[in-house]
Amino acid sequence: MSKGKLAPIKNKLTIPRLELMASVAGKRMSDFIIKEIDIKFTKIYIWTDSKCVLSWILLSNIEKLPKFVKNRIKILRENKEIEWKYVPSEKNPSDVASRGCNTNELKNYKEWWKGPQFLNESEEKWPQSPELKRNEKEWSKDLEEIKIEMLTKDLINTELRNEWPKLVNISTAFCKAIKNFGRKIQFKTEFGKNLQKIKNKVDLRKIGEILLIIEAQNKYPPNEKEIQELKMKKEKYNMWTCPGRLGNINTPTPIFISKEAPLAEKIALEAHLRTLHSGINQSLIELRQKFWVPSGRQLIKKIINRCLQCKKAKLLPYSIPKMPDLPKERLCVQSRFKTQVWIEIFSCMATRFTHLELVPSLSAKSCIQAMRRFISEYGKPKYLISDNGTQYKLTCKVIQEIEQKTEKEKIHWQFIPSLSPWFGGLYEAMVKIMKNSLKAAIGRKMINYEELRTILSEIKTIMNKRPLTYVYENFDDAYTVLRPIDLILPLRNEENIELEISDEKEFLEKETQRETLIKEWENSNQMLNHFWQKWEKEYLNKLKERADKHNQKLYKKNYLPEIGEIVLIQNKQVPKQAWNLGKIVELIKSKDGLIRIAKVRVKGKIITRAIALLYPLELKAEMPKK
């Protein structure tokens, strides 16, 4: 009689534990044989080639063994009449069941049918059991070593997850468990005392973040050079913070995280994801709202280079062969798309603050409604610059009629020259940023109207948090970088980590509350004035630098147009031979005295065009270069 069992695939067991399970199967089979055969046995032997199993059976105290091993040793010890013996592997006939053989080999294998040859001899010639050196002291020594190894590990393994929010969830659950287990314990540390006082989930999550930061700072502390350069100091829970030279202004101080800590990459990745896969400057600004990581720019570059979604956006395709025949689907009449929407962009010329409006159509009615929503939120603008869309033309006409009837202050609406988008570079740059963020946020997902509104609201926030000036590596200059949102909404909540646990108070005294409000009002004015001064010193000075963008083939001839000249008017929709002829009737000078726009008479109508779209027919001498 024989019995075999396959090793489990999912729960992989060690070889000693598999041999232990084989011994249990052999013991149960012997119990079945004893029960079913009406023969009284004087001695019962069970043979095994596992020295490890024999050492477990012979132990006097099995309480220190693992639970899995201890429970099965108890089964092997139930029948005290059984005597366990050792058989070498080369003499063990049961090995053929695990190693496998064909029917002819099994038929001629005598040990399988009659047992090992030594069973026919006296007990003195049976294989002797090896000397088992394993004892209780060695088991307890191994257990002590295991405990010491566990105590040296981190409280929370930051390698479990790559995402910062999931790591915070794990840390929060850990803190909650400590809080529940330690209700009857008096904590001595400040961290433990504050943990016992927490009553809501928000504060519990904050303390979970703080625990991760403390672990990272303890394992990777700052060196003396970093402490001196960043003017670091220890705050609550002995956490290192970097106030820099901004100690006198009421701004949140970033928390120090070493660039060598694994936590730094996870925090940088979260900053990159929160800005919808934006560039280096935008992600770096988001990172430094809460944390200061040395060489943060290099860290952000590393994260962006490894970001799969960013790689997808920059991939170039293979070179394609010649176009095949059109498919049948292209040649059949199909219904139009179910839903189509447009995005209207409002961008401030001074602060570069941007507002996005989702409109259902390109009609003047939708444009007017978008204008009303914009004015109700930000106020009535004095000047407007737009392209020559028909909806804008009609909207301008309607607004002018309303202003004449109500005698209100007029909006000066200026249209750029037709077919000259570079005159609207102010808002075209915002269109590019918005499209890149929209592609990164949506990707291949199918979204509805409400989801698109939410995504646009988040994109608007990210666009307004972009840096207007260069983000320096120096701490003091980098932390006070200028953004559009600082000029329009300087008191916006940036969701910084609060080190203080909120104490719930039912009321404040009138005098204390009044003084607090006055102090906050003064701080807000001071902060706003600081940002406007930085806007005047850095941003306006940067705008003085003019890039030479006219060294292109389109602007090669150094001609100045004159009134009465006959010119060809560029039209990309038809060949050059079919372009219309026109006559310059007026030259419009810009504020700097240069001519960039001209009015041309074409077929009895007067149109406005940029001079870059006009080609003179008559040759004349070039203007001397100054």
XYZ file of C-alpha atoms in Angstrom:
626
model
C 0.000 0.000 0.000
C 1.346 3.491 -0.895
C 0.194 7.089 -0.864
C 1.612 10.178 -2.597
C 0.816 13.897 -2.401
C 1.717 16.826 -4.671
C 3.383 19.915 -3.246
C 1.146 23.040 -3.277
C 1.817 25.617 -6.020
C 0.466 28.805 -4.419
C 1.703 28.353 -0.839
C 5.263 27.224 -1.427
C 6.603 25.197 1.530
C 10.212 24.464 2.447
C 11.632 20.971 1.886
C 11.739 20.160 5.660
C 8.051 21.040 5.978
C 7.173 18.917 2.912
C 9.058 15.977 4.495
C 7.140 16.613 7.712
C 3.814 16.419 5.839
C 4.984 13.143 4.213
C 5.693 11.726 7.672
C 2.186 12.731 8.821
C 0.718 10.957 5.767
C 2.757 7.820 6.628
C 1.594 7.911 10.263
C -2.076 8.216 9.245
C -1.677 5.317 6.793
C -0.186 3.143 9.568
C -3.140 4.020 11.842
C -5.530 2.929 9.085
C -3.713 -0.402 8.584
C -3.658 -1.139 12.339
C -7.379 -0.409 12.579
C -8.458 -2.483 9.562
C -6.257 -5.632 10.065
C -7.140 -7.981 12.918
C -3.564 -8.551 13.922
C -1.944 -7.501 17.157
C 1.381 -5.754 16.493
C 4.090 -5.974 19.145
C 6.280 -3.296 17.521
C 5.553 -0.605 14.969
C 8.327 1.122 12.973
C 8.049 4.100 10.637
C 11.078 4.896 8.480
C 12.060 8.318 7.148
C 15.117 9.736 5.432
C 14.565 13.247 6.887
C 16.993 14.080 9.667
C 15.158 17.358 10.287
C 11.848 15.560 10.998
C 13.581 13.126 13.352
C 15.185 16.008 15.269
C 11.757 17.660 15.704
C 10.207 14.391 16.962
C 12.992 13.818 19.500
C 12.782 17.327 20.997
C 11.672 17.339 24.628
C 10.011 20.781 24.384
C 8.219 21.677 21.166
C 6.424 24.835 22.388
C 9.075 27.082 20.873
C 8.672 25.561 17.419
C 6.642 27.359 14.734
C 2.923 26.662 14.986
C 2.821 24.762 11.667
C 5.598 22.377 12.782
C 4.348 22.057 16.377
C 0.827 20.944 15.352
C 2.139 18.198 13.059
C 4.714 16.933 15.587
C 1.817 16.476 18.017
C 0.102 14.245 15.423
C 3.264 12.143 15.016
C 3.521 11.702 18.813
C -0.097 10.565 19.345
C 0.735 6.848 19.195
C 3.566 6.216 21.641
C 3.994 2.614 20.398
C 5.394 3.855 17.089
C 9.174 3.958 16.890
C 10.700 6.299 14.310
C 13.758 5.064 12.415
C 16.188 6.576 9.929
C 16.728 5.086 6.438
C 19.333 6.472 4.008
C 17.987 7.888 0.753
C 19.780 5.263 -1.387
C 17.935 2.501 0.521
C 14.557 4.228 0.692
C 12.127 2.472 -1.736
C 9.503 5.243 -1.460
C 11.739 7.655 -3.392
C 10.658 6.004 -6.623
C 7.130 7.394 -6.091
C 8.401 10.988 -6.049
C 11.122 10.628 -8.685
C 8.991 8.646 -11.141
C 9.555 5.520 -13.259
C 7.793 3.531 -15.999
C 5.765 0.344 -15.458
C 8.541 -2.047 -16.465
C 11.012 -0.481 -14.021
C 8.432 -0.549 -11.215
C 7.605 -4.190 -11.987
C 11.256 -5.237 -11.641
C 11.953 -3.024 -8.597
C 12.042 -5.615 -5.779
C 12.460 -3.100 -2.938
C 9.099 -1.554 -3.860
C 7.230 -4.868 -3.515
C 9.202 -6.544 -0.717
C 10.866 -3.653 1.092
C 14.573 -2.988 1.704
C 16.870 -5.951 2.036
C 17.980 -5.037 5.582
C 14.453 -5.753 6.940
C 15.161 -9.489 6.490
C 18.207 -9.205 8.755
C 18.550 -8.678 12.501
C 18.072 -5.245 14.075
C 21.816 -4.934 14.719
C 22.379 -4.704 10.946
C 19.698 -2.068 10.389
C 20.855 1.473 9.447
C 21.880 3.463 12.482
C 20.239 6.819 13.160
C 22.679 9.745 12.818
C 23.658 11.797 15.825
C 21.166 14.676 16.049
C 22.821 17.746 17.563
C 19.721 19.871 17.566
C 18.473 20.728 21.083
C 16.243 23.237 22.864
C 19.027 25.741 23.507
C 19.892 26.036 19.827
C 16.210 26.599 18.951
C 15.865 29.372 21.517
C 19.111 30.941 20.269
C 17.774 31.057 16.689
C 14.553 32.638 17.897
C 16.486 35.370 19.718
C 18.455 36.145 16.570
C 15.223 36.431 14.574
C 13.770 38.896 17.088
C 16.877 41.076 16.980
C 16.744 41.173 13.185
C 13.114 42.298 13.216
C 13.815 45.117 15.680
C 16.500 46.596 13.432
C 14.090 47.033 10.492
C 12.172 50.217 9.706
C 8.731 50.757 11.199
C 7.264 51.180 7.709
C 8.897 49.714 4.622
C 8.824 52.549 2.073
C 9.612 50.082 -0.711
C 6.156 48.521 -0.415
C 4.564 51.195 -2.613
C 5.803 53.715 -5.164
C 2.901 56.125 -4.653
C 3.122 58.686 -1.841
C -0.651 58.636 -1.005
C -0.619 54.835 -0.589
C 2.418 55.042 1.688
C 0.564 57.631 3.767
C -2.433 55.251 3.962
C -0.170 52.482 5.299
C 1.424 54.839 7.822
C -2.010 56.105 8.923
C -3.243 52.537 9.474
C -0.087 51.823 11.488
C -0.664 54.889 13.695
C -4.314 53.933 14.161
C -3.291 50.450 15.310
C -0.789 51.889 17.809
C -3.461 54.272 19.084
C -5.973 51.440 19.577
C -3.478 49.035 21.167
C -2.025 51.674 23.468
C -5.199 52.982 25.114
C -4.094 51.619 28.485
C -0.455 52.611 27.995
C 1.034 55.944 29.021
C 3.262 57.123 26.153
C 6.372 59.029 27.205
C 7.231 60.661 23.865
C 5.535 63.785 22.491
C 4.566 61.869 19.356
C 2.775 59.172 21.357
C 0.973 61.686 23.572
C -0.340 63.641 20.587
C -1.338 60.370 18.899
C -3.596 59.517 21.843
C -5.294 62.955 21.624
C -6.297 62.598 17.953
C -10.046 62.301 17.389
C -10.579 62.766 13.624
C -9.233 61.129 10.476
C -7.681 64.321 9.094
C -5.291 64.733 12.031
C -4.594 60.984 12.005
C -3.502 61.235 8.363
C -1.272 64.226 9.193
C 0.422 62.279 11.960
C 0.884 59.395 9.488
C 2.721 61.728 7.086
C 4.842 63.055 9.940
C 5.814 59.495 10.936
C 7.101 58.777 7.410
C 9.071 62.031 7.386
C 10.614 61.364 10.823
C 11.682 57.863 9.725
C 13.316 59.259 6.567
C 15.121 62.056 8.473
C 16.387 59.678 11.169
C 17.788 57.276 8.573
C 19.140 60.015 6.265
C 19.892 63.071 8.467
C 21.251 66.336 7.004
C 24.974 66.994 7.157
C 26.580 70.062 8.717
C 27.010 71.825 5.375
C 23.310 71.511 4.542
C 22.293 72.707 8.006
C 24.394 75.858 7.659
C 23.512 76.675 4.041
C 19.745 76.185 4.463
C 19.677 77.599 8.030
C 17.827 74.503 9.150
C 16.286 74.088 12.561
C 14.390 71.420 14.453
C 10.714 71.977 15.079
C 8.007 69.796 16.558
C 8.853 66.065 16.831
C 12.513 67.031 16.129
C 11.771 67.448 12.427
C 14.268 69.373 10.329
C 12.749 72.349 8.459
C 14.276 74.905 6.092
C 13.083 78.460 6.841
C 16.042 80.006 4.966
C 16.018 83.801 5.120
C 12.220 84.076 5.193
C 11.804 83.644 8.931
C 10.126 87.040 9.375
C 7.320 86.417 6.873
C 4.297 84.279 7.627
C 4.918 81.526 5.063
C 5.015 77.738 5.568
C 8.534 76.372 5.898
C 9.365 73.328 3.742
C 10.419 70.101 5.432
C 13.871 68.687 4.677
C 14.101 65.317 2.907
C 17.510 63.966 1.922
C 18.011 63.242 -1.780
C 19.394 59.819 -0.800
C 16.160 58.803 0.951
C 13.832 56.547 -1.099
C 10.987 58.760 0.143
C 12.331 61.721 -1.896
C 11.581 60.026 -5.232
C 8.048 59.141 -4.155
C 7.330 62.728 -3.051
C 8.785 64.089 -6.306
C 6.658 61.660 -8.321
C 3.543 62.816 -6.472
C 4.403 66.463 -7.255
C 4.808 65.553 -10.929
C 1.446 63.742 -10.973
C -0.360 66.569 -9.150
C 0.710 68.998 -11.885
C -0.657 66.639 -14.583
C 2.774 65.644 -15.899
C 3.983 69.227 -16.339
C 7.585 70.227 -16.994
C 10.543 70.562 -14.641
C 9.796 74.059 -13.311
C 6.114 73.388 -12.594
C 6.823 70.069 -10.828
C 9.699 71.622 -8.858
C 7.491 74.465 -7.621
C 4.830 71.952 -6.524
C 7.464 69.880 -4.684
C 8.849 72.900 -2.806
C 5.438 73.936 -1.520
C 5.852 71.290 1.215
C 9.327 69.752 1.006
C 12.900 70.798 0.304
C 15.042 68.150 -1.372
C 18.667 69.096 -2.194
C 19.340 68.961 -5.954
C 15.598 68.989 -6.496
C 15.865 69.919 -10.177
C 18.006 66.844 -10.933
C 15.540 64.680 -8.998
C 12.575 66.040 -10.986
C 14.463 65.446 -14.252
C 15.080 61.865 -13.187
C 11.393 61.349 -12.377
C 10.227 62.862 -15.686
C 12.713 60.748 -17.670
C 11.308 57.616 -16.024
C 7.645 58.666 -16.315
C 5.939 56.330 -18.782
C 3.164 58.753 -19.645
C 5.646 61.553 -20.379
C 7.655 59.184 -22.562
C 4.503 58.327 -24.480
C 3.819 62.014 -25.126
C 7.313 62.524 -26.600
C 7.514 59.373 -28.699
C 8.123 59.716 -32.442
C 6.537 57.264 -34.885
C 8.257 55.076 -37.470
C 8.503 56.386 -41.024
C 5.301 55.447 -42.813
C 5.076 53.967 -46.331
C 2.964 55.361 -49.160
C -0.691 55.963 -48.395
C -2.943 52.940 -49.129
C -6.394 53.103 -50.654
C -9.072 54.692 -48.544
C -11.079 52.182 -46.451
C -14.761 51.634 -47.082
C -15.688 53.385 -43.850
C -14.174 56.629 -45.159
C -16.246 56.477 -48.326
C -19.615 55.855 -46.626
C -21.934 58.494 -45.179
C -21.600 58.540 -41.386
C -23.413 60.441 -38.665
C -21.572 63.256 -36.890
C -20.154 63.138 -33.365
C -22.719 63.213 -30.564
C -21.080 65.954 -28.487
C -18.669 68.724 -29.414
C -17.496 71.483 -27.098
C -14.978 74.342 -27.210
C -12.739 76.034 -24.649
C -12.519 79.825 -24.385
C -9.328 81.227 -22.843
C -9.038 84.521 -20.948
C -5.444 85.564 -20.140
C -4.361 88.715 -18.279
C -1.752 90.726 -20.190
C 0.029 91.921 -17.016
C -0.032 89.004 -14.563
C -0.538 86.206 -17.161
C -3.362 84.860 -14.971
C -5.517 82.515 -17.102
C -9.199 81.566 -16.932
C -10.811 78.723 -18.927
C -14.482 78.568 -19.933
C -16.187 75.540 -21.485
C -18.710 76.567 -24.172
C -21.116 74.304 -26.098
C -20.787 76.062 -29.478
C -18.949 78.722 -31.478
C -21.965 80.995 -31.518
C -21.990 84.575 -30.260
C -24.583 83.578 -27.671
C -22.164 81.107 -26.022
C -19.373 83.706 -26.212
C -21.540 86.331 -24.472
C -22.496 83.879 -21.708
C -18.822 83.004 -21.174
C -17.988 86.725 -20.982
C -20.715 87.258 -18.376
C -19.382 84.408 -16.219
C -15.837 85.783 -16.491
C -16.857 89.338 -15.580
C -18.971 88.161 -12.635
C -15.965 86.315 -11.203
C -13.042 88.659 -11.975
C -14.601 91.997 -12.887
C -14.956 93.955 -16.112
C -11.740 94.272 -18.178
C -10.630 97.567 -19.721
C -8.948 96.119 -22.805
C -9.573 92.954 -24.839
C -7.411 91.483 -27.611
C -8.748 88.590 -29.701
C -8.637 87.074 -33.165
C -11.151 87.826 -35.889
C -13.670 85.079 -35.117
C -17.206 85.962 -36.227
C -18.545 85.213 -32.751
C -16.139 87.779 -31.271
C -17.101 90.380 -33.873
C -20.790 89.991 -33.050
C -20.128 89.895 -29.285
C -18.151 93.154 -29.540
C -21.022 94.767 -31.454
C -23.610 93.661 -28.873
C -21.479 94.894 -25.957
C -20.947 98.291 -27.622
C -24.692 98.715 -28.150
C -25.387 97.863 -24.501
C -22.683 100.295 -23.317
C -24.167 103.107 -25.410
C -27.628 102.582 -23.901
C -26.450 102.223 -20.294
C -23.653 104.845 -20.614
C -21.211 102.618 -18.739
C -17.439 102.538 -19.082
C -16.569 100.983 -22.420
C -14.453 97.940 -23.098
C -11.743 98.707 -25.682
C -11.827 95.612 -27.915
C -8.917 95.233 -30.351
C -8.763 92.585 -33.084
C -5.453 91.280 -34.440
C -4.814 91.391 -38.215
C -6.474 88.593 -40.170
C -4.435 85.427 -40.811
C -1.673 86.677 -38.467
C -1.799 84.488 -35.350
C 1.635 85.665 -34.139
C 0.032 88.972 -33.181
C -1.884 86.976 -30.585
C 1.165 85.273 -29.142
C 0.006 86.417 -25.698
C -2.840 83.926 -25.659
C -1.464 81.403 -28.170
C 1.179 80.421 -25.597
C -1.614 79.706 -23.108
C -3.388 77.570 -25.724
C -0.244 75.451 -26.076
C 0.108 74.945 -22.295
C -3.600 74.110 -21.964
C -3.496 71.557 -24.805
C -0.418 69.788 -23.398
C -2.003 69.558 -19.931
C -5.297 68.367 -21.443
C -3.547 65.592 -23.375
C -1.669 64.474 -20.260
C -4.823 64.510 -18.094
C -7.211 62.745 -20.486
C -4.949 60.472 -22.532
C -7.094 57.723 -24.054
C -9.928 57.946 -21.515
C -13.539 58.577 -22.492
C -14.953 61.364 -20.321
C -18.280 63.140 -20.030
C -19.109 66.842 -19.859
C -18.900 67.108 -16.061
C -15.545 65.328 -15.919
C -14.168 67.675 -18.595
C -15.293 70.708 -16.562
C -13.498 69.322 -13.504
C -10.297 68.625 -15.451
C -10.333 72.131 -16.960
C -10.709 73.636 -13.488
C -7.625 71.714 -12.309
C -5.681 72.661 -15.459
C -6.525 76.325 -14.847
C -5.063 76.072 -11.354
C -1.897 74.409 -12.650
C -1.454 77.037 -15.397
C -1.789 79.823 -12.843
C 0.773 78.155 -10.564
C 3.453 78.021 -13.259
C 6.576 80.111 -12.544
C 6.855 83.402 -14.425
C 10.595 83.647 -13.776
C 13.456 81.166 -13.686
C 13.420 78.704 -10.745
C 16.830 79.062 -9.135
C 18.638 76.272 -7.321
C 19.380 78.629 -4.396
C 16.899 78.127 -1.571
C 15.973 81.758 -0.876
C 15.411 82.681 -4.547
C 13.629 79.439 -5.409
C 11.136 79.564 -2.608
C 9.898 83.072 -3.496
C 9.405 82.361 -7.201
C 6.708 84.492 -8.848
C 3.484 82.870 -10.119
C 0.289 84.389 -11.613
C -1.819 83.022 -8.758
C 0.281 84.938 -6.222
C -0.773 88.230 -7.801
C -4.504 87.494 -8.123
C -5.145 85.055 -5.251
C -2.254 85.534 -2.809
C -4.077 83.885 0.115
C -5.025 80.700 -1.705
C -4.690 77.549 0.460
C -1.855 75.367 -0.904
C -2.664 72.346 1.308
C 0.562 72.490 3.320
C 1.311 69.986 6.064
C 0.404 71.417 9.448
C 2.697 70.235 12.194
C 0.348 71.382 14.945
C -2.580 69.162 15.864
C -5.777 71.210 15.844
C -7.318 71.799 19.264
C -11.074 72.075 19.029
C -12.353 75.229 20.788
C -15.970 76.233 20.969
C -15.312 79.979 20.871
C -12.624 82.666 20.880
C -12.606 85.793 22.930
C -13.631 88.904 21.012
C -10.447 90.788 21.766
C -8.169 87.883 20.745
C -10.144 87.267 17.572
C -9.992 90.955 16.584
C -6.217 91.105 17.074
C -5.772 87.909 15.063
C -7.834 89.236 12.146
C -5.913 92.521 12.071
C -2.605 90.656 12.092
C -3.720 88.351 9.272
C -4.895 91.369 7.227
C -1.503 93.070 7.663
C 0.354 89.872 6.730
C -1.772 89.408 3.594
C -1.092 93.008 2.449
C 2.613 92.550 3.133
C 2.652 89.313 1.136
C 0.749 90.852 -1.795
C 3.062 93.896 -1.913
C 6.047 91.554 -1.851
C 4.766 89.671 -4.911
C 3.976 92.863 -6.861
C 7.474 94.224 -6.146
C 8.972 90.972 -7.379
C 6.728 91.209 -10.480
C 8.042 94.703 -11.227
C 11.724 93.879 -10.630
C 12.029 90.444 -12.238
C 9.144 89.841 -14.625
C 9.021 93.299 -16.250
C 12.804 93.353 -16.631
C 12.628 89.972 -18.303
C 10.085 91.276 -20.830
C 12.564 93.985 -21.915
C 14.713 91.352 -23.612
C 13.543 91.029 -27.213
C 14.362 87.831 -29.028
C 15.307 88.280 -32.694
C 12.608 86.184 -34.316
C 12.670 87.881 -37.699
C 15.733 86.116 -39.110
C 13.539 83.792 -41.160
C 13.061 83.295 -44.849
C 9.692 85.040 -44.639
C 11.341 88.271 -43.523
C 14.506 88.215 -45.636
C 13.845 91.284 -47.814
C 14.480 94.498 -45.977
C 11.674 96.435 -47.715
C 9.355 99.015 -46.205
C 5.842 99.153 -47.746
C 4.509 102.387 -49.150
C 1.013 103.690 -49.788
C -0.123 102.991 -53.349
C 2.047 99.891 -53.829
C 0.566 96.901 -55.673
C 1.084 93.698 -53.689
C 0.187 90.006 -53.770
C -1.847 88.870 -50.730
C -0.832 85.478 -49.326
C -3.543 82.797 -49.289
C -2.428 79.324 -48.255
C -5.607 77.758 -49.619
C -4.702 78.414 -53.274
C -1.451 78.345 -55.304
C 0.709 81.438 -55.440
C -0.327 82.130 -59.050
C -3.943 82.507 -57.895
C -3.280 84.982 -55.067
C -5.275 88.217 -55.238
C -3.741 91.575 -56.159
C -4.265 94.503 -53.840
C -3.296 98.111 -53.346
C -1.956 99.491 -50.063
C -4.205 102.348 -48.973
C -3.022 102.876 -45.371
C -0.051 101.941 -43.183
C -0.681 101.464 -39.455
C 2.210 102.272 -37.143
C 2.689 100.565 -33.795
C 3.499 102.443 -30.594
C 7.215 102.074 -31.292
C 6.779 103.799 -34.676
C 7.352 100.664 -36.780
C 4.936 99.456 -39.441
C 3.563 95.971 -38.931
C 0.014 96.201 -40.318
C -1.396 97.625 -43.563
C -4.866 98.174 -45.008
C -5.249 96.871 -48.559
C -7.988 97.448 -51.141
C -9.012 94.167 -52.813
C -11.903 93.931 -55.302
C -13.595 97.024 -53.895
C -13.165 95.957 -50.222
C -10.602 97.114 -47.687
C -9.001 94.391 -45.550
C -6.334 94.466 -42.854
C -3.261 92.263 -43.203
C 0.178 91.955 -41.587
C 2.952 93.145 -43.867
C 4.535 89.663 -43.602
C 1.606 88.396 -45.740
C 2.101 91.023 -48.467
C 4.469 90.399 -51.403
C 5.542 93.540 -53.391
C 5.397 93.178 -57.197
C 7.752 96.055 -58.033
C 11.458 95.689 -57.301
C 13.135 98.500 -55.414
C 16.282 99.150 -53.479
C 16.597 97.609 -50.037
C 16.703 99.828 -46.990
C 20.191 100.331 -45.515
C 20.779 98.333 -42.340
C 21.174 100.453 -39.250
